[in-house]
Coordinates of C-alpha atoms and ligand atoms in Angstrom, one line a residue:
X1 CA 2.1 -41.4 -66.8
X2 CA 4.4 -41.2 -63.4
X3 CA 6.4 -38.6 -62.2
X4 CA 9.8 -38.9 -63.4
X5 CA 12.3 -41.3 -61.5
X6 CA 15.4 -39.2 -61.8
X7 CA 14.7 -36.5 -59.0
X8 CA 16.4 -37.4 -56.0
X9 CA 13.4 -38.4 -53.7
X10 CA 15.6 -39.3 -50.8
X11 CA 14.3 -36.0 -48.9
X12 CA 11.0 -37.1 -48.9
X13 CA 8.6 -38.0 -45.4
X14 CA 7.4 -41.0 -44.5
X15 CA 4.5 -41.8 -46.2
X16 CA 3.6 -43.3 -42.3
X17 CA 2.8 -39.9 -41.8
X18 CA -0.2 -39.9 -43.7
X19 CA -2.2 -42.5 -40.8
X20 CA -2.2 -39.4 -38.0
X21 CA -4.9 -37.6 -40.8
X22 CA -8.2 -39.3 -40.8
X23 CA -9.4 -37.8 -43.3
X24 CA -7.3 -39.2 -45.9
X25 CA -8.2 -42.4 -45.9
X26 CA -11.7 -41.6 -47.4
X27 CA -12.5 -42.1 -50.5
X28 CA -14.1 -39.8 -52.9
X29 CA -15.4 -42.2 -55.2
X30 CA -15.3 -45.8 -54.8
X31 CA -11.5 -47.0 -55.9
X32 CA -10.5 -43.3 -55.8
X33 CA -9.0 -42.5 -52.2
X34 CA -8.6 -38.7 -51.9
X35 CA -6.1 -37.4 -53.7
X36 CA -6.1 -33.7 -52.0
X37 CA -4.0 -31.1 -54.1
X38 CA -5.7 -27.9 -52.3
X39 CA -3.3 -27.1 -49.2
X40 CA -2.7 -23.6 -50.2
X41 CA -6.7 -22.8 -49.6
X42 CA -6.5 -25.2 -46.4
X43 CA -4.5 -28.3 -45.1
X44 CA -6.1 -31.0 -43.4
X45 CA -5.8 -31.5 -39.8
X46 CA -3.9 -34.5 -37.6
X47 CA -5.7 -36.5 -35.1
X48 CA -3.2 -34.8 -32.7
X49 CA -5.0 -31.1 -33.5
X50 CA -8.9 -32.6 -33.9
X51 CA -8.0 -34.1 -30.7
X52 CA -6.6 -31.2 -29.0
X53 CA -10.1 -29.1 -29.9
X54 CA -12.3 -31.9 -28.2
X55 CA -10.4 -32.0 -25.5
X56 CA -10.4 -28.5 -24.7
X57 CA -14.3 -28.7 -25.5
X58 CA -14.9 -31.4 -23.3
X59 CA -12.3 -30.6 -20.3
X60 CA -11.2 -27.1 -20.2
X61 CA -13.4 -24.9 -22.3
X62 CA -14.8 -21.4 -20.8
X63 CA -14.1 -17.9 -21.7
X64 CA -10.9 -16.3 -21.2
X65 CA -9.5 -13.7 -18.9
X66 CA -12.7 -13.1 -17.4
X67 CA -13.1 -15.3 -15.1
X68 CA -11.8 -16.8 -11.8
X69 CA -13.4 -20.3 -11.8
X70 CA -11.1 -23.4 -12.5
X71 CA -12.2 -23.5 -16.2
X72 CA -11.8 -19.8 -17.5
X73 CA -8.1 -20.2 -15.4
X74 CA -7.4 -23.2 -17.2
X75 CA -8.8 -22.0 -21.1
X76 CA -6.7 -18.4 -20.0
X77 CA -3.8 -20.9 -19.2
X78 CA -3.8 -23.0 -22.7
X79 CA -4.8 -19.5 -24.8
X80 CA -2.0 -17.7 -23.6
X81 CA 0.6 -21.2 -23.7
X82 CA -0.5 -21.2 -27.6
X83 CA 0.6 -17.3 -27.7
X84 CA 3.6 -18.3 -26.4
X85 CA 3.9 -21.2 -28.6
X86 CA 3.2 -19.0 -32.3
X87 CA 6.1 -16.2 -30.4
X88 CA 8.6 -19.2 -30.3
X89 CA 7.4 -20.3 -33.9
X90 CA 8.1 -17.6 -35.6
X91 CA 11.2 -16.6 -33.2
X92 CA 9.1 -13.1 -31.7
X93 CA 10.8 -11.8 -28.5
X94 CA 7.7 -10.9 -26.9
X95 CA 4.7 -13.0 -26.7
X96 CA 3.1 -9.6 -26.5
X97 CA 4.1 -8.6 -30.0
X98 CA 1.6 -11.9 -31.0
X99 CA -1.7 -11.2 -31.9
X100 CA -4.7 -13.3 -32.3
X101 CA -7.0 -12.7 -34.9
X102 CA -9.7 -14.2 -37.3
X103 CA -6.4 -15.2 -39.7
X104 CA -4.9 -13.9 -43.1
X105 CA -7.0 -11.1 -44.0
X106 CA -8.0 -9.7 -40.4
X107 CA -4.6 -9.3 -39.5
X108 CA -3.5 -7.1 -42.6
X109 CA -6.8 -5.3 -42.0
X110 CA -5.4 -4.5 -38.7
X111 CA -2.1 -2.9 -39.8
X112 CA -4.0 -0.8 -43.1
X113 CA -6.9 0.4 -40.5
X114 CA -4.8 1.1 -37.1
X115 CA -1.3 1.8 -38.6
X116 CA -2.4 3.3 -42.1
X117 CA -5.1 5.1 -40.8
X118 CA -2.8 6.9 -37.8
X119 CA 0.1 7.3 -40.2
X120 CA -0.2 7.9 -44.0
X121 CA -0.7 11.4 -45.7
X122 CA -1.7 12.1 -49.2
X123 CA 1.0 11.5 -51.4
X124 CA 2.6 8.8 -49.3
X125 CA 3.3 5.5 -50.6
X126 CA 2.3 2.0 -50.1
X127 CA 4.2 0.0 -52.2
X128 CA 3.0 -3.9 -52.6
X129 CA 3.7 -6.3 -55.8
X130 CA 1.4 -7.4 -58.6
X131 CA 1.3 -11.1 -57.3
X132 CA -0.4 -10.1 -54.4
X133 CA -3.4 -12.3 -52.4
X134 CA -6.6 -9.9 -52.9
X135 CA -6.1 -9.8 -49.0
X136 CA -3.0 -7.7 -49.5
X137 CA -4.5 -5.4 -52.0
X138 CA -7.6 -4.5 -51.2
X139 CA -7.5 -3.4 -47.5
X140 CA -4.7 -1.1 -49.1
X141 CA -6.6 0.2 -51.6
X142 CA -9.3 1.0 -49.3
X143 CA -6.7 3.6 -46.6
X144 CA -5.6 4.8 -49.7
X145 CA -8.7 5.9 -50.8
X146 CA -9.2 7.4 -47.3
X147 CA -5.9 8.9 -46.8
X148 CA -5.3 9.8 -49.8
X149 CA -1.9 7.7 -49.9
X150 CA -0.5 6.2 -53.3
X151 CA -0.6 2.5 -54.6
X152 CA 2.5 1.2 -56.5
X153 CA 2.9 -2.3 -57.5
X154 CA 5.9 -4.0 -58.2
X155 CA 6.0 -5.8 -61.5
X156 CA 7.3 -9.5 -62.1
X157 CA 9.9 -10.5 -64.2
X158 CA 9.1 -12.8 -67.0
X159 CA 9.4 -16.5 -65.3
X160 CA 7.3 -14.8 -62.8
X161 CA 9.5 -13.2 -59.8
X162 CA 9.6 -10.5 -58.5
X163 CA 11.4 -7.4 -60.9
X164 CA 13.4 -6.1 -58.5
X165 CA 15.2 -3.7 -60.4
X166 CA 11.6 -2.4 -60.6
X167 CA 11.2 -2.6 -57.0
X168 CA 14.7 -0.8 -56.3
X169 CA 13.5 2.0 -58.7
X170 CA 10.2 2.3 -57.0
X171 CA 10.9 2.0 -53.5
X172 CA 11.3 5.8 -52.2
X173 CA 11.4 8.1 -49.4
X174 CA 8.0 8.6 -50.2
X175 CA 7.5 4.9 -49.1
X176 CA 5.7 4.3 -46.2
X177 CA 4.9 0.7 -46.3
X178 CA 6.4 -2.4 -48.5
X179 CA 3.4 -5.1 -48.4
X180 CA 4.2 -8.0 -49.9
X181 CA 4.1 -11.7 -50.0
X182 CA 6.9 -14.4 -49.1
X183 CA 4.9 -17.0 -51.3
X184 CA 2.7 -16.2 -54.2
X185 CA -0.5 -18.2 -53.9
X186 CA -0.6 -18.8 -57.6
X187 CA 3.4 -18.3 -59.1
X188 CA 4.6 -20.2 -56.2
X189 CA 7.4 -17.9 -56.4
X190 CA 9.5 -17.2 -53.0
X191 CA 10.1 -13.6 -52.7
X192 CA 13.4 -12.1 -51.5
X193 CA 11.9 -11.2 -48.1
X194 CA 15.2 -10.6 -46.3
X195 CA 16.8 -8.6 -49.2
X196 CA 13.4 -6.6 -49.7
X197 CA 13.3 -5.6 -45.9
X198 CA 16.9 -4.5 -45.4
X199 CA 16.3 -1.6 -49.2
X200 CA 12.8 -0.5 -47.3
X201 CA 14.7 -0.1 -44.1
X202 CA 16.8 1.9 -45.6
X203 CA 14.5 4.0 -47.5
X204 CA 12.4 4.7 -43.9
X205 CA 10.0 2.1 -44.5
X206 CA 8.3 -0.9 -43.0
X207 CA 7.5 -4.1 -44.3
X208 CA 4.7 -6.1 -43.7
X209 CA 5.1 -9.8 -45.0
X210 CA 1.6 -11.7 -45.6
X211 CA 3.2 -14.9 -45.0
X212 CA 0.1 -17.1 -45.5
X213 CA 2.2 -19.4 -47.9
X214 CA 5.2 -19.2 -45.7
X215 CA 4.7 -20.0 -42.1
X216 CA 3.2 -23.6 -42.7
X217 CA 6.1 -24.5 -45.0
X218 CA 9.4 -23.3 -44.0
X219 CA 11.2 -22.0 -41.0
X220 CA 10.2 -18.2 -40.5
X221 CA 12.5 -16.3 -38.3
X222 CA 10.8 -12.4 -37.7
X223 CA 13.7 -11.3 -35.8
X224 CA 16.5 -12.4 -38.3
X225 CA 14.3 -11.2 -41.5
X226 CA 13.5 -7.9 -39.3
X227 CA 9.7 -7.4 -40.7
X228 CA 7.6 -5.3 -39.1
X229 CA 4.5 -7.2 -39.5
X230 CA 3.9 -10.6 -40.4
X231 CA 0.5 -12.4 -41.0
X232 CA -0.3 -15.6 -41.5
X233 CA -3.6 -18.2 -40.9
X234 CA -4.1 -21.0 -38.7
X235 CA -6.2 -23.5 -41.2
X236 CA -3.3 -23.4 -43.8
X237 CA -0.9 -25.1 -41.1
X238 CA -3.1 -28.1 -39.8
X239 CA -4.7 -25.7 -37.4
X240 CA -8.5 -24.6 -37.4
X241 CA -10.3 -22.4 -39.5
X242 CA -11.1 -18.8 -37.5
X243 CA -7.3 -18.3 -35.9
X244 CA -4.7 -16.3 -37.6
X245 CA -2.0 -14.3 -36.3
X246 CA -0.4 -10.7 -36.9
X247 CA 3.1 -10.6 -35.8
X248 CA 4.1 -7.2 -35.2
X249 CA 7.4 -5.1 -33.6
X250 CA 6.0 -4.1 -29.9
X251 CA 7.3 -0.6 -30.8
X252 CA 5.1 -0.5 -33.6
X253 CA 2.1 -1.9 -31.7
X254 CA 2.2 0.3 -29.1
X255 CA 1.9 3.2 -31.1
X256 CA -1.1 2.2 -33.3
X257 CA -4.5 3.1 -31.9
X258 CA -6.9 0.0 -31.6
X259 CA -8.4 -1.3 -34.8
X260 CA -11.9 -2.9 -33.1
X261 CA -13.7 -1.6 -30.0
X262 CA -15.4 -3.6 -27.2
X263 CA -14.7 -5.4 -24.3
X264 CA -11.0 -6.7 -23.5
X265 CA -9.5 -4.0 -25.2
X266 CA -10.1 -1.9 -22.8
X267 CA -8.1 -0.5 -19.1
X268 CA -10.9 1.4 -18.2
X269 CA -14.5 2.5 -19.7
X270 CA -16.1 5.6 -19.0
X271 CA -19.5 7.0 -20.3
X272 CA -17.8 9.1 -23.6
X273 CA -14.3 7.6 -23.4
X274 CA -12.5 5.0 -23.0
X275 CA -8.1 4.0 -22.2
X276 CA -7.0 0.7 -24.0
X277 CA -4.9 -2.1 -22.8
X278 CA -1.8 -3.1 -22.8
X279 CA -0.5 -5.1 -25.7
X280 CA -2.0 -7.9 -26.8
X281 CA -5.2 -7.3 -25.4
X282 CA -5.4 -3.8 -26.9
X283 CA -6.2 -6.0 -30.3
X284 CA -8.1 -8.8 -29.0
X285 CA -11.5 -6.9 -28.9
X286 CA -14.2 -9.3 -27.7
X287 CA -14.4 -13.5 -27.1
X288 CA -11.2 -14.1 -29.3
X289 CA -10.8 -17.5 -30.8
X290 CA -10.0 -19.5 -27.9
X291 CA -10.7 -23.2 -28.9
X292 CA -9.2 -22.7 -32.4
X293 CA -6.2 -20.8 -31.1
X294 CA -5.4 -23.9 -28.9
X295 CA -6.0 -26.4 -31.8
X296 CA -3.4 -24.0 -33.4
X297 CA -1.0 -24.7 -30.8
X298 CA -1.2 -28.4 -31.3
X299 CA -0.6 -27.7 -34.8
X300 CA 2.5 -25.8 -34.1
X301 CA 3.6 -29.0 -31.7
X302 CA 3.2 -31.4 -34.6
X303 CA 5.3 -29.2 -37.0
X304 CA 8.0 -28.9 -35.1
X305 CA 8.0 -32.0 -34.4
X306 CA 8.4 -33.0 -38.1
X307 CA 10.5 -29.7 -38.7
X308 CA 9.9 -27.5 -41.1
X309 CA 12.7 -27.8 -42.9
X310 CA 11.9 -31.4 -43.6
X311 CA 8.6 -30.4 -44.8
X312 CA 10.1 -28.0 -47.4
X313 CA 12.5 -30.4 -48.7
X314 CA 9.9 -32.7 -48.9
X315 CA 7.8 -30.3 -51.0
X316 CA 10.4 -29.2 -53.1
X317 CA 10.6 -33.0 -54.7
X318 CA 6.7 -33.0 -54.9
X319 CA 6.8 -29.5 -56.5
X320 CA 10.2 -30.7 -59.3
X321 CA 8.5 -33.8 -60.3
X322 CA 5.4 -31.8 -60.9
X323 CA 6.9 -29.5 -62.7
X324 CA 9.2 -31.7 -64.6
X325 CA 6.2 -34.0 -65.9
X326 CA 3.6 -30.8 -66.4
X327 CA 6.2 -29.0 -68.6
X328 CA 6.0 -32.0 -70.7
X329 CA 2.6 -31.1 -71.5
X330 CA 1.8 -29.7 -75.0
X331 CA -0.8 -26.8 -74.7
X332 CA -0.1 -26.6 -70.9
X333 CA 1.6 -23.1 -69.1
X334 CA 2.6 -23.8 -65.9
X335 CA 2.6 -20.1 -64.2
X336 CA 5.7 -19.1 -62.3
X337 CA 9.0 -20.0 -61.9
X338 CA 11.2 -22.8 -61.9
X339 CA 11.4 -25.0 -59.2
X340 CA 14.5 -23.0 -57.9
X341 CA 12.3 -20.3 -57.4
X342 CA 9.3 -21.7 -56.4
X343 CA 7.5 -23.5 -53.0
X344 CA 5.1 -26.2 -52.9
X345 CA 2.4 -25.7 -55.7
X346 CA 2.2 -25.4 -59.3
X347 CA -0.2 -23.4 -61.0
X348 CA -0.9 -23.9 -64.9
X349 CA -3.3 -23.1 -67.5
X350 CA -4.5 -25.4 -71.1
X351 CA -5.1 -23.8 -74.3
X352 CA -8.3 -25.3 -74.5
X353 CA -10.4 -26.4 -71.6
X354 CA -11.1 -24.2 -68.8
X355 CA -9.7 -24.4 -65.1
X356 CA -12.8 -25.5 -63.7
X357 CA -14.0 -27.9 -66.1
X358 CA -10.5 -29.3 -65.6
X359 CA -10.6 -29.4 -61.7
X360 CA -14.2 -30.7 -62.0
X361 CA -13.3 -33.8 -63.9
X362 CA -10.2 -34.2 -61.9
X363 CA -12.7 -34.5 -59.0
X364 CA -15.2 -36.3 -60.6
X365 CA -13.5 -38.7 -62.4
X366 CA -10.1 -39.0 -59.8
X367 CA -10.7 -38.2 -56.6
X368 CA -8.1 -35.5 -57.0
X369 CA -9.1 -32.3 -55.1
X370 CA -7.0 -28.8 -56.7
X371 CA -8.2 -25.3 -56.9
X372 CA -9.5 -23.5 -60.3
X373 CA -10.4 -19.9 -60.6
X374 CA -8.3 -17.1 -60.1
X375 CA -6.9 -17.5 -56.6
X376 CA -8.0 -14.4 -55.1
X377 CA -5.1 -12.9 -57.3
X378 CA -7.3 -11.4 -60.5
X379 CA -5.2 -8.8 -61.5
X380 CA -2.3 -11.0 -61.5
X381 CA -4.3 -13.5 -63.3
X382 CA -5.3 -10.4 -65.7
X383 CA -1.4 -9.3 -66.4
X384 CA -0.5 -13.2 -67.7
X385 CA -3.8 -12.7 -69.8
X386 CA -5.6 -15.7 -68.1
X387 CA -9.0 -15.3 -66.0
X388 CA -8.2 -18.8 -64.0
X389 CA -6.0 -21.6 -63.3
X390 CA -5.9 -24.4 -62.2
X391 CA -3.2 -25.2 -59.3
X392 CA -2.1 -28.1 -57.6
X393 CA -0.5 -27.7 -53.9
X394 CA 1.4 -29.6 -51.6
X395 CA 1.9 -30.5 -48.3
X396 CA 3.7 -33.3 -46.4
X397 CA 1.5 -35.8 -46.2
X398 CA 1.3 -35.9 -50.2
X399 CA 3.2 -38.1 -51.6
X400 CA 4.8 -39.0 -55.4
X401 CA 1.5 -41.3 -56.0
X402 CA -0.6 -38.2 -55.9
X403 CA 1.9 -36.2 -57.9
X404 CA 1.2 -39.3 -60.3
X405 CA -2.5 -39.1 -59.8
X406 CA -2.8 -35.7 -61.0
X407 CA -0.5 -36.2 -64.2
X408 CA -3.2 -39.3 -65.1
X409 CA -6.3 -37.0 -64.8
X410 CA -4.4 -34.4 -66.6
X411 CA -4.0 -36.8 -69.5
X412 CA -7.5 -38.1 -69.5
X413 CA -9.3 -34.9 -69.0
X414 CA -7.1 -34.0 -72.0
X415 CA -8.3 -36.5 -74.7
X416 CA -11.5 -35.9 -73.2
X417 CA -11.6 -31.7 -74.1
X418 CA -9.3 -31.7 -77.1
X419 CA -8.9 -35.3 -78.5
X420 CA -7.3 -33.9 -81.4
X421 CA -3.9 -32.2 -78.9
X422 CA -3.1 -35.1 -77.2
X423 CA -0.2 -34.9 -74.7
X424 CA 2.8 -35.3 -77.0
X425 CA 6.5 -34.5 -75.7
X426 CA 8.1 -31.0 -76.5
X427 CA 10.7 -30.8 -79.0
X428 CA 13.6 -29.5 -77.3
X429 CA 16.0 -27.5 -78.8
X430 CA 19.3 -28.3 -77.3
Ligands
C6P1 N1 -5.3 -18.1 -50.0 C1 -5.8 -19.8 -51.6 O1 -6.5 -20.7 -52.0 P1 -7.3 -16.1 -45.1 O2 -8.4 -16.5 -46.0 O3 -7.5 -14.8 -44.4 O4 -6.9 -17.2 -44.2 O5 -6.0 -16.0 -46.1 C2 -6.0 -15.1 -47.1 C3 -4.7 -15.2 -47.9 C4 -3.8 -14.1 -47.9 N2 -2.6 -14.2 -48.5 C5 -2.3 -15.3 -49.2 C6 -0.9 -15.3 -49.9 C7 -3.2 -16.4 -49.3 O6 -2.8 -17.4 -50.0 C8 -4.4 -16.3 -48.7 C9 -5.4 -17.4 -48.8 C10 -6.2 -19.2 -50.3 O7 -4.8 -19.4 -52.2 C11 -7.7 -18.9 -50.2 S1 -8.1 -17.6 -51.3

């Protein structure tokens, strides 16, 4: 089976691009390179960003803003250039209103502990979506619990977008917070994130985007979509594991208390008291993540570099051929929307077989590396009456070979599980 000719691949990368990644070029079983499908849990890394974390290991490596020797200047010097380098990514003003954390998760742990705990009452309301990342549900549910604010969740439509009539209708003055997602993890869907912050504006309140999905895909502008907070991960976009960033408006940062206590966060100690820093420091409490926030920077130089725009073009004719040949599938739902709608990945569940007996023999049998379970998204997963799926996601360096690759295991994994449903075309009714 092969993707279908008729999309217009002329948007595509050079499959060149593919030598600066090592890691690639191994196989997984003998005659089966790697076909790696998984980019939505983590992308692989260039030679430019491994390279970037040696050298700063073997050249320039102490701890930052602490001391005054040649190496603690020099690590100070690249931490705060790769500060400077996520403020210009995601077009921040300040560099201040940048702050590093331990990625994703941290950094929407921040806002729910520091800004939920200082500012929700009982009966305010956080209002998120039910295609939310675990990581944008959880740390809610947990200041609601405390503060005694209210949960609503927006519902999704029925090709898996957001319902925003429902979200119109939902979104009050009791609204405190709109927490929501510019990709879904497991729809693929792209959210409305510009038209969603302008109706919570205007209602009085303030959106935080967890644009995990986003950032390593598309061009993200914080200033022109007007969020309030933004967070995203550094191992997602070719960076290291341990980085992430929260984005938020220095108004907003400066009025939230500290989320973690301990050294750099401080101006001054005393026995029983202490006075914070400044922004960003005020959130950087302890040794932050100094070699993988430069490896991050590097990441961020190689992206621009091929332009983010390219790279969602280029995914958006990995994501339609996927979707063109998958929907071809008897017995398979691909979750989510069409193409239109939808970034670089393609969730779908069989009939038959289960998501990880399907992603094991994809493995096994092809070399081809995708996620099965639930995503972190299980009441999503609940709602579409699935526990798991299986999902296939892009990045740059894949090309239509692996989009073919997939569709191959797909068909032998299926006369393997349910010889008696083989793959036959849909009828279609027009
Ligand atoms: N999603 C996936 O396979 P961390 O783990 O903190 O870097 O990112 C958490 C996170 C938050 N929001 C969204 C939309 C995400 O996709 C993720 C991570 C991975 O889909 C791992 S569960």
């Amino acid at each position: 089976m092969s993707a279908a000719k008729t999309v217009d691949q002329s948007a595509l990368l050079p499959e060149s691009l593919r030598d600066d990644f090592p890691i690639l070029s191994r196989d997984i079983l003998e005659g089966h390179p790697l076909v790696f499908l998984d980019n939505a849990a983590s992308t692989q890394r260039p030679r430019q960003v491994i390279d970037a974390i040696s050298n700063v290991y073997e050249h320039d490596y102490a701890n930052v803003h602490r001391g005054i020797h040649t190496l603690s200047e020099r690590s100070t010097e690249l931490y705060e250039l790769a500060r400077e380098k996520v403020r210009a990514f995601v077009g921040a003003k300040h560099a201040r209103e940048v702050i590093f954390t331990p990625g994703t998760t941290a950094s929407i742990n921040l806002v729910a502990r520091s800004w939920g705990g200082a500012n929700l009452q009982p009966g305010d309301e956080i209002l998120t979506t039910v295609m939310e990342h675990h990581s944008n549900l959880v740390p809610w549910q947990q200041i609601a619990a405390e503060t005694g604010a209210v949960l609503r969740h927006v519902p999704i439509t029925e090709d898996g977008r957001l319902d925003m009539a429902a979200f119109d209708q939902l979104l009050s003055e009791r609204t405190k917070l709109v927490a929501v997602c510019s990709i879904s993890n497991t729809l693929g869907t792209i959210n409305p994130i510009d038209e969603i912050t302008s109706k919570a504006h205007a209602a009085g309140a303030l959106v935080l985007v967890d644009a995990a999905q986003s950032v390593p895909h598309m061009p993200v502008d914080v200033l022109k979509s007007d969020v309030d907070f933004l967070a995203f991960s550094g191992h997602k976009m070719l960076g290291p594991s341990g980085v992430g960033i929260l984005y938020g408006k220095e108004s907003l940062l400066d009025a939230m208390p500290p989320f973690l206590g301990g050294g750099s966060m401080i101006n001054e100690v005393r026995l029983d008291s202490f006075t914070p820093a400044e922004l960003p420091a005020k959130f950087e409490a302890g040794t932050p993540p100094i070699a993988p926030a430069i490896g991050m920077s590097a990441a961020i130089d190689y992206l621009n570099h091929i332009g983010l725009e390219a790279i969602h073009r280029h995914e958006q004719v990995l994501t339609q051929l996927a979707y063109d040949a998958l929907s071809q599938i008897e017995g398979l739902r691909i979750l989510g929307p069409a193409p239109k709608h939808r970034a670089g990945l393609v969730s779908f569940a069989f009939e038959r077989i289960h998501a990880h007996e399907f992603a094991q023999v994809l493995n096994d049998q092809f070399g081809v590396a995708v996620r099965a379970g639930h995503h972190c998204t299980q009441p999503l997963h609940a709602l579409l009456g699935i526990s798991a799926s299986t999902r296939a996601s892009f990045y740059f360096y894949n090309q239509p070979e692996n989009v073919d690759c997939l569709l191959e295991g797909i068909s032998a994994v299926q006369s393997m599980f349910a010889p008696q449903g083989r793959r036959r075309r849909r009828k279609h009714n027009s």
